[in-house]
mmCIF file of C-alpha atoms in Angstrom:
data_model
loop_
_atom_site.group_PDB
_atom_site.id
_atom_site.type_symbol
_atom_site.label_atom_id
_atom_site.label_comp_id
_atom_site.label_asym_id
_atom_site.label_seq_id
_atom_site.Cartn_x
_atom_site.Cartn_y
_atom_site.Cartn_z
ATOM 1 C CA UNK A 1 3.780 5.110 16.599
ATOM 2 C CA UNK A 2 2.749 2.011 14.925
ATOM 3 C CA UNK A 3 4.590 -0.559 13.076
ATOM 4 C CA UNK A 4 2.773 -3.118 10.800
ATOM 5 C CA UNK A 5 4.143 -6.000 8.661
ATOM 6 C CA UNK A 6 3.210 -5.660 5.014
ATOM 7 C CA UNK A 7 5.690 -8.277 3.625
ATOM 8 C CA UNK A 8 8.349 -10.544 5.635
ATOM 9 C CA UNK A 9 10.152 -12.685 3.465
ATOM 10 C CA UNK A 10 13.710 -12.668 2.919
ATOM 11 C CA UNK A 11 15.427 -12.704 -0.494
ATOM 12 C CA UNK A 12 12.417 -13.272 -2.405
ATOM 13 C CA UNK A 13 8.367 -13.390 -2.010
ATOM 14 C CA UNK A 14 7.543 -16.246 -0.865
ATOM 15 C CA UNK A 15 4.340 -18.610 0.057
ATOM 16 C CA UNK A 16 3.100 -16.562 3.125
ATOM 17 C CA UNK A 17 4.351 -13.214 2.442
ATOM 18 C CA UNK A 18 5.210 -10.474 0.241
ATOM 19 C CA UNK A 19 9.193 -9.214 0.276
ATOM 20 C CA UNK A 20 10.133 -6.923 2.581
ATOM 21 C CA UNK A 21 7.649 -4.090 3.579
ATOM 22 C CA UNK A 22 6.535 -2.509 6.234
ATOM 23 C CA UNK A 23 4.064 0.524 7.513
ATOM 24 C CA UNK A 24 5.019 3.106 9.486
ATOM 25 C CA UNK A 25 2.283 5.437 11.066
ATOM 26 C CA UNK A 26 2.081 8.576 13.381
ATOM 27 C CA UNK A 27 0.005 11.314 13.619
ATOM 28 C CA UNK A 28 -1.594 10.480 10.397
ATOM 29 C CA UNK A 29 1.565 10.206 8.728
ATOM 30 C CA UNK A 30 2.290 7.181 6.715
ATOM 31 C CA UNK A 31 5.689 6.022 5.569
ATOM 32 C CA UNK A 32 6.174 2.830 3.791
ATOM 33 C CA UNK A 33 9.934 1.199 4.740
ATOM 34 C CA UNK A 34 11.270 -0.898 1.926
ATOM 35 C CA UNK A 35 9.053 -2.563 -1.091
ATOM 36 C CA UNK A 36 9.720 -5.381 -2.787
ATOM 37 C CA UNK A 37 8.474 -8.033 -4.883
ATOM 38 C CA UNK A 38 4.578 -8.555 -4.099
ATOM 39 C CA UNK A 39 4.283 -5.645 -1.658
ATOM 40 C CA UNK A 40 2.438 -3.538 -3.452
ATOM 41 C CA UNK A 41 -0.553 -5.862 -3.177
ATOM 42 C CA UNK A 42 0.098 -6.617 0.497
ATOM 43 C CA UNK A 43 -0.331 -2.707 1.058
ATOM 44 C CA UNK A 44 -2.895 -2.189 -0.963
ATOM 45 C CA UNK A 45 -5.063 -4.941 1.086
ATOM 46 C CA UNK A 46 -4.622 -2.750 4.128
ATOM 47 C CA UNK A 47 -4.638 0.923 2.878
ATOM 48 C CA UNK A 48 -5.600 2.700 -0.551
ATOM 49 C CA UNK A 49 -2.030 3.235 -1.350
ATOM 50 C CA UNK A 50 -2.970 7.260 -2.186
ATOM 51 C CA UNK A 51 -2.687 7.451 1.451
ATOM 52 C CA UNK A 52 0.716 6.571 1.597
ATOM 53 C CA UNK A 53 2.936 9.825 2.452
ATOM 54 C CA UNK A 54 6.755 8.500 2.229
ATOM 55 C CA UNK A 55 8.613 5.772 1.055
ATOM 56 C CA UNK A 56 12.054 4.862 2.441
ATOM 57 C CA UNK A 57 14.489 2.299 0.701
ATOM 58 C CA UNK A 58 17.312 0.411 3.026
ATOM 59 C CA UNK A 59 19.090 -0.445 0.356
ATOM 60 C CA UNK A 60 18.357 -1.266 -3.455
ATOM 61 C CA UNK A 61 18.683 -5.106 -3.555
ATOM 62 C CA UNK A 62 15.641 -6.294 -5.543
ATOM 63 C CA UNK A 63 13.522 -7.610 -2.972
ATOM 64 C CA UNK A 64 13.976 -4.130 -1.154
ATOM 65 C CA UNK A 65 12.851 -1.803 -3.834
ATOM 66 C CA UNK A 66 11.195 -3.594 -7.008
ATOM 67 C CA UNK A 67 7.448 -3.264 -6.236
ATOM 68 C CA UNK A 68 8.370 0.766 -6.385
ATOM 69 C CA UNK A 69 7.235 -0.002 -10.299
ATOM 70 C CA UNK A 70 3.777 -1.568 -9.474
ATOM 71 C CA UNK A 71 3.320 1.623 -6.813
ATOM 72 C CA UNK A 72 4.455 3.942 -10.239
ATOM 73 C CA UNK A 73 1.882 2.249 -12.365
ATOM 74 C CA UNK A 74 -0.829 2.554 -10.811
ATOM 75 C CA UNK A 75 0.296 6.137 -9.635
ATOM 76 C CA UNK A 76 0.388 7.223 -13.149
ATOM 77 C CA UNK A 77 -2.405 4.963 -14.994
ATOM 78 C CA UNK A 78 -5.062 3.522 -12.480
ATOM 79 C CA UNK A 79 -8.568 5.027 -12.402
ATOM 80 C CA UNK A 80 -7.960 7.786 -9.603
ATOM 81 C CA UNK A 81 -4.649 8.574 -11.372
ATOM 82 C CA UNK A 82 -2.562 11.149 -11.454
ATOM 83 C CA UNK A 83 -1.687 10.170 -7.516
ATOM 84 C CA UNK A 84 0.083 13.116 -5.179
ATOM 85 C CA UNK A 85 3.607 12.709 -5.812
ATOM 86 C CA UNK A 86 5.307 11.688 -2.331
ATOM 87 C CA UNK A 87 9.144 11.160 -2.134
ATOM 88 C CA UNK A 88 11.278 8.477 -1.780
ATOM 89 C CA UNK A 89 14.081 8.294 0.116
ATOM 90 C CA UNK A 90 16.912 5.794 -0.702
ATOM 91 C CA UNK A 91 20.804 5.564 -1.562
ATOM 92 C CA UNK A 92 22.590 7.473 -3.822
ATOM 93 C CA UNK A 93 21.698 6.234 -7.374
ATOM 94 C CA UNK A 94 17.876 5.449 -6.642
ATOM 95 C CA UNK A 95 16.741 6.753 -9.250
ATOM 96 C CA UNK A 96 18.914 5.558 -12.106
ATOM 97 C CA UNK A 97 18.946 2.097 -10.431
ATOM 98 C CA UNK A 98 15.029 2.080 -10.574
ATOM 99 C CA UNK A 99 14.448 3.862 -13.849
ATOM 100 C CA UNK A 100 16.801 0.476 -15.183
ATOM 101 C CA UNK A 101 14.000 -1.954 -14.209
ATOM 102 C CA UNK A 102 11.355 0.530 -15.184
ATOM 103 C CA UNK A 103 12.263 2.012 -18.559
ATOM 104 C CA UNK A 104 9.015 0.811 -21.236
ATOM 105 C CA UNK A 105 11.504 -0.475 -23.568
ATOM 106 C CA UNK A 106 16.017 0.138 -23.502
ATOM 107 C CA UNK A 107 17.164 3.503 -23.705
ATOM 108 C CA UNK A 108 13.953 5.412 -23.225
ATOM 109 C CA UNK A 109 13.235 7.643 -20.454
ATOM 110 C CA UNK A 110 10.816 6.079 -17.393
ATOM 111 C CA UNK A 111 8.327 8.502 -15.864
ATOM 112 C CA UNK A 112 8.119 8.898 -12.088
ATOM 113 C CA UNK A 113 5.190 9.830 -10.421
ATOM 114 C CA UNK A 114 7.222 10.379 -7.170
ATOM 115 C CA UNK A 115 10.771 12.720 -6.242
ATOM 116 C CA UNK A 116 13.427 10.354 -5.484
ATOM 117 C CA UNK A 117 15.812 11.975 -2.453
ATOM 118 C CA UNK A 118 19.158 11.139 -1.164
ATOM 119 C CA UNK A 119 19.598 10.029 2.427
ATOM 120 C CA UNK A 120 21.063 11.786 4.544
ATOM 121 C CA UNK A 121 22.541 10.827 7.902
ATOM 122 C CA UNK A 122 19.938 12.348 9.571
ATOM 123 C CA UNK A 123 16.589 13.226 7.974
ATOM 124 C CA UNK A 124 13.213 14.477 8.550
ATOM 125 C CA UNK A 125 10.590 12.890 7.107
ATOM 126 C CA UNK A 126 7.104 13.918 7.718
ATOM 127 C CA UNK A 127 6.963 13.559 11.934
ATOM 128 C CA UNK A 128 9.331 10.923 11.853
ATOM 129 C CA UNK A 129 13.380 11.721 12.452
ATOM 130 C CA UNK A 130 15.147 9.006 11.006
ATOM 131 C CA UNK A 131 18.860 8.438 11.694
ATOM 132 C CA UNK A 132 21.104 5.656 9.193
ATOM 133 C CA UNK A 133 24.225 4.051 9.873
ATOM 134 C CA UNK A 134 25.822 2.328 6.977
ATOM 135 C CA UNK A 135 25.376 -1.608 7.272
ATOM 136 C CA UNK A 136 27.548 -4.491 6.532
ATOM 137 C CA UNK A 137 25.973 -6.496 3.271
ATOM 138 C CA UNK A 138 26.917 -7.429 0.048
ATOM 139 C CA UNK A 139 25.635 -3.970 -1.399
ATOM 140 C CA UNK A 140 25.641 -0.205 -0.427
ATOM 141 C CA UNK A 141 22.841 -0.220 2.699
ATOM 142 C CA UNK A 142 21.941 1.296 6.033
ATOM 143 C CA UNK A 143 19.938 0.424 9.068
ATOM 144 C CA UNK A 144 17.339 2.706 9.871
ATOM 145 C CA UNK A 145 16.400 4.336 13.536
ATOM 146 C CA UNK A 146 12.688 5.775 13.058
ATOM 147 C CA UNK A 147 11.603 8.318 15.749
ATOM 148 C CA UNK A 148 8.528 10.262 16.730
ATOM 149 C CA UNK A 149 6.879 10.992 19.844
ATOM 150 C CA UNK A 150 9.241 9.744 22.233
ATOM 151 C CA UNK A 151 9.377 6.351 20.711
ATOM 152 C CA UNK A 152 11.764 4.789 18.541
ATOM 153 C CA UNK A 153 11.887 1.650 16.045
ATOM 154 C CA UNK A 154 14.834 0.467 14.242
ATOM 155 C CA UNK A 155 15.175 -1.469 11.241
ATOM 156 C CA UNK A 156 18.294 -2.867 10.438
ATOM 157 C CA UNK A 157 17.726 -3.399 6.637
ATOM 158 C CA UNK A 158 19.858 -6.509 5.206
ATOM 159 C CA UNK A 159 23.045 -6.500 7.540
ATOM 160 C CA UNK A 160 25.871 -8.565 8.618
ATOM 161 C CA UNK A 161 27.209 -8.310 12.265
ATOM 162 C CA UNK A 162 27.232 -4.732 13.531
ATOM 163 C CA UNK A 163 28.621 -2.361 16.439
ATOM 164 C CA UNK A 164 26.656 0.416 15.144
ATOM 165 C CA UNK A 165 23.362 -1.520 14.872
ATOM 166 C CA UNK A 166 23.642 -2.266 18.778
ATOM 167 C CA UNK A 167 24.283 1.329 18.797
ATOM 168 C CA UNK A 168 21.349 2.416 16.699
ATOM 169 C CA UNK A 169 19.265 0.519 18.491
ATOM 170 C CA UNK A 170 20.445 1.028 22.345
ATOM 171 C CA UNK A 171 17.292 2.862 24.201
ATOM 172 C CA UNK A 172 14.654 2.103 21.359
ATOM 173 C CA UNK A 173 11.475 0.645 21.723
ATOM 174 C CA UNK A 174 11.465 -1.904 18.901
ATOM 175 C CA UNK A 175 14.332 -3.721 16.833
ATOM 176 C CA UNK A 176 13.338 -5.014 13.264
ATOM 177 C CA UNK A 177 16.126 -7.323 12.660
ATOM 178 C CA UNK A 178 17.001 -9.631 9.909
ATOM 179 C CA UNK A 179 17.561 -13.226 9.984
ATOM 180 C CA UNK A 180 18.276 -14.289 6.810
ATOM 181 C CA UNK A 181 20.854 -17.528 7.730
ATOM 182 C CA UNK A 182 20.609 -20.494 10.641
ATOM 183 C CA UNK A 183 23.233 -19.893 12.946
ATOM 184 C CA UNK A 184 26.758 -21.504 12.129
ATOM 185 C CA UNK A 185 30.619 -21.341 13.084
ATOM 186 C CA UNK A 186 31.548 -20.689 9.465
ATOM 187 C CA UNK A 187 28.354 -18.057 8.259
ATOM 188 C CA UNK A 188 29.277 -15.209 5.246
ATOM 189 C CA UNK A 189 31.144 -12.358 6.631
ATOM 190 C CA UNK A 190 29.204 -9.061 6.116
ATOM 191 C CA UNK A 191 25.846 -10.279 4.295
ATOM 192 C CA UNK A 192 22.932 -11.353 6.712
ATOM 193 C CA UNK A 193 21.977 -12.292 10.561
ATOM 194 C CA UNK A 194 21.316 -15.675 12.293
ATOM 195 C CA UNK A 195 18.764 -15.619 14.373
ATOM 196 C CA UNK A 196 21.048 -15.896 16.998
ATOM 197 C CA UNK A 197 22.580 -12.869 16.276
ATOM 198 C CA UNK A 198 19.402 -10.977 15.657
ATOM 199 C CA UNK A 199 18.651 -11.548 19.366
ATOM 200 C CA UNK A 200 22.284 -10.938 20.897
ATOM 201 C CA UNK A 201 21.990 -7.466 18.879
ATOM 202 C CA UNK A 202 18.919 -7.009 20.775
ATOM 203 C CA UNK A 203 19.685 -7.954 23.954
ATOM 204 C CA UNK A 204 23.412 -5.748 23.520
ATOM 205 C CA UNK A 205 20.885 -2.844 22.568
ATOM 206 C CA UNK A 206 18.533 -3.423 25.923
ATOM 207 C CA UNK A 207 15.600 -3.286 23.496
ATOM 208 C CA UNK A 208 12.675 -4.416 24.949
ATOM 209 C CA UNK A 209 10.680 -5.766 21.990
ATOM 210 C CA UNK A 210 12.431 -7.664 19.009
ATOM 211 C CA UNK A 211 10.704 -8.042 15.786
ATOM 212 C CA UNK A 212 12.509 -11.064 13.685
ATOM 213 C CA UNK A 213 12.019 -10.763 9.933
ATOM 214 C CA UNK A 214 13.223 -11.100 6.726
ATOM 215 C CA UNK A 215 13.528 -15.167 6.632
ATOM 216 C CA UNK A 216 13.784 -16.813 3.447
ATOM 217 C CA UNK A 217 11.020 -19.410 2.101
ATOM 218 C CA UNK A 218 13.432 -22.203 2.116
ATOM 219 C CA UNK A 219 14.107 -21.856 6.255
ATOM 220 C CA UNK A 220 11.758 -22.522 9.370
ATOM 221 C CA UNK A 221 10.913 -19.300 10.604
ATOM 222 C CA UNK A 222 9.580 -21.332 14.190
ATOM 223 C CA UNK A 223 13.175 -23.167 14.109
ATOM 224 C CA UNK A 224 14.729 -19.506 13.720
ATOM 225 C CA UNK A 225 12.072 -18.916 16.584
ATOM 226 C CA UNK A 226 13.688 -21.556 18.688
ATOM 227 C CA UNK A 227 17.579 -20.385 18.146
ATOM 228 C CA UNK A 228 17.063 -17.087 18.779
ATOM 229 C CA UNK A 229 15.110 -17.128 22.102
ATOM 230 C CA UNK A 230 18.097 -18.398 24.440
ATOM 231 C CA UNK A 231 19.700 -14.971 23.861
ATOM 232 C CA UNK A 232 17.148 -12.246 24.359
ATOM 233 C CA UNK A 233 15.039 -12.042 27.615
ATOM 234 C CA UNK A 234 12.629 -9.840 26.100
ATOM 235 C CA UNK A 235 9.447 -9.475 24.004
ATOM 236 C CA UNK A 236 10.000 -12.247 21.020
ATOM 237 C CA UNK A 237 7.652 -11.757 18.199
ATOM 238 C CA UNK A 238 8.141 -13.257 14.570
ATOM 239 C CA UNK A 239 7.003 -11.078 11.871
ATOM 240 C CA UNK A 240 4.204 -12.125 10.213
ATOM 241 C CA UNK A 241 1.707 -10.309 7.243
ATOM 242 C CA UNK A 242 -0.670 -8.167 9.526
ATOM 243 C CA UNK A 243 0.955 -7.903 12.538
ATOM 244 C CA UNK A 244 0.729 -4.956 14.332
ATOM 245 C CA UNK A 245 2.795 -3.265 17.153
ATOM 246 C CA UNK A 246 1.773 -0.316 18.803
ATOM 247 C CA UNK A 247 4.846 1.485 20.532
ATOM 248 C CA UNK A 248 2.782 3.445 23.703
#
């Protein structure tokens, strides 16, 4: 299985990177995890996006999902369209939430050149199994366990403090964890992860390998860097546009 960073930036595109976005392959399957603003430009410099084979929303905050429209366009009205349609697989109300910030002008239908599905807790997609626990955060969302084989990745989506992250997570190879705030006393119950807390999930969850992501434009991603590493013993990598991790 390999994991590689299409877009890393929390809340909102920013400077270096795309919103969140990240690729997913295994035995030639690909599966796309999240796409917001500015992603669909960050995939398409490392894949022709008609190779893409799944898409999977955490949650439908607009930096998770919004870039599903550019994907739709050229889907339906570049020069190699019509494109396969693929599914995507998000929270209840995907569709209707999407087909909002897609319709050409109020109260007319949007076309879809995909087949939006409902997670379930457990779901097959392609080779992947992918598990979801609900997550803490200012909207419906879930963290995400990928598997395939006999490795595992989990991505905890946007997320406040959680059990059953550590859970999720406990005997995978890779954590992809938020860390949206700098560490404080007095942090937003139920919204995002410090750094800090990014890495004490990890190290609860024995992970060997944790991926930090999802940092805002307006924070230091090396001073995130710096608070995390006292608590986790393990591989510390910062996601980053390109990077790639092999799980083997």
């Amino acid at each position: 299985m390999e994991l590689t960073i299409i877009g890393c930036s929390g809340s909102a595109s920013g400077p270096e990177s795309p919103a969140s976005c990240y690729l997913v392959r295994h035995d030639g399957f690909t599966l796309v995890l999240d796409m917001g603003p500015g992603a669909f430009g960050g995939l398409w410099k490392r894949l022709d996006p008609r190779e893409i084979d799944a898409i999977a929303l955490s949650h439908l905050h607009p930096d998770h999902c919004l870039d599903l429209c550019a994907y739709n366009v050229a889907a339906l009205y570049s020069a190699t369209a019509p494109w396969r349609r693929i599914p995507v697989y998000g929270p209840p109300g995907t569709a209707e939430r999407l087909s909002r910030a897609n319709e050409p002008v109020p109260g007319e239908t949007s076309t879809w050149a995909m087949d939006f599905v409902t997670w379930q807790p457990t779901q097959q997609v392609g080779p992947f199994t992918i598990r979801l626990v609900p997550a803490p955060h200012s909207a419906p969302a879930w963290s995400l366990r990928v598997e395939a084989g006999g490795r595992a990745l989990v991505y905890s989506g946007d997320t406040g403090p959680s059990a059953g992250l550590v859970e999720l997570a406990r005997g995978a190879d890779l954590l992809l964890a938020e860390a949206s705030f700098m560490h404080a006393d007095d942090l937003p119950q139920d919204v995002h992860l410090s750094g800090r807390q990014a890495a004490e999930h990890a190290a609860q969850a024995e992970v060997p390998t944790l991926v930090i992501t999802h940092v805002p434009p307006w924070h230091d991603i090396d001073a995130v860097h710096a608070e995390a590493r006292p608590h986790f013993d393990g591989n510390l990598l910062l996601a980053r546009p390109g990077l790639t991790v092999t799980l083997d």
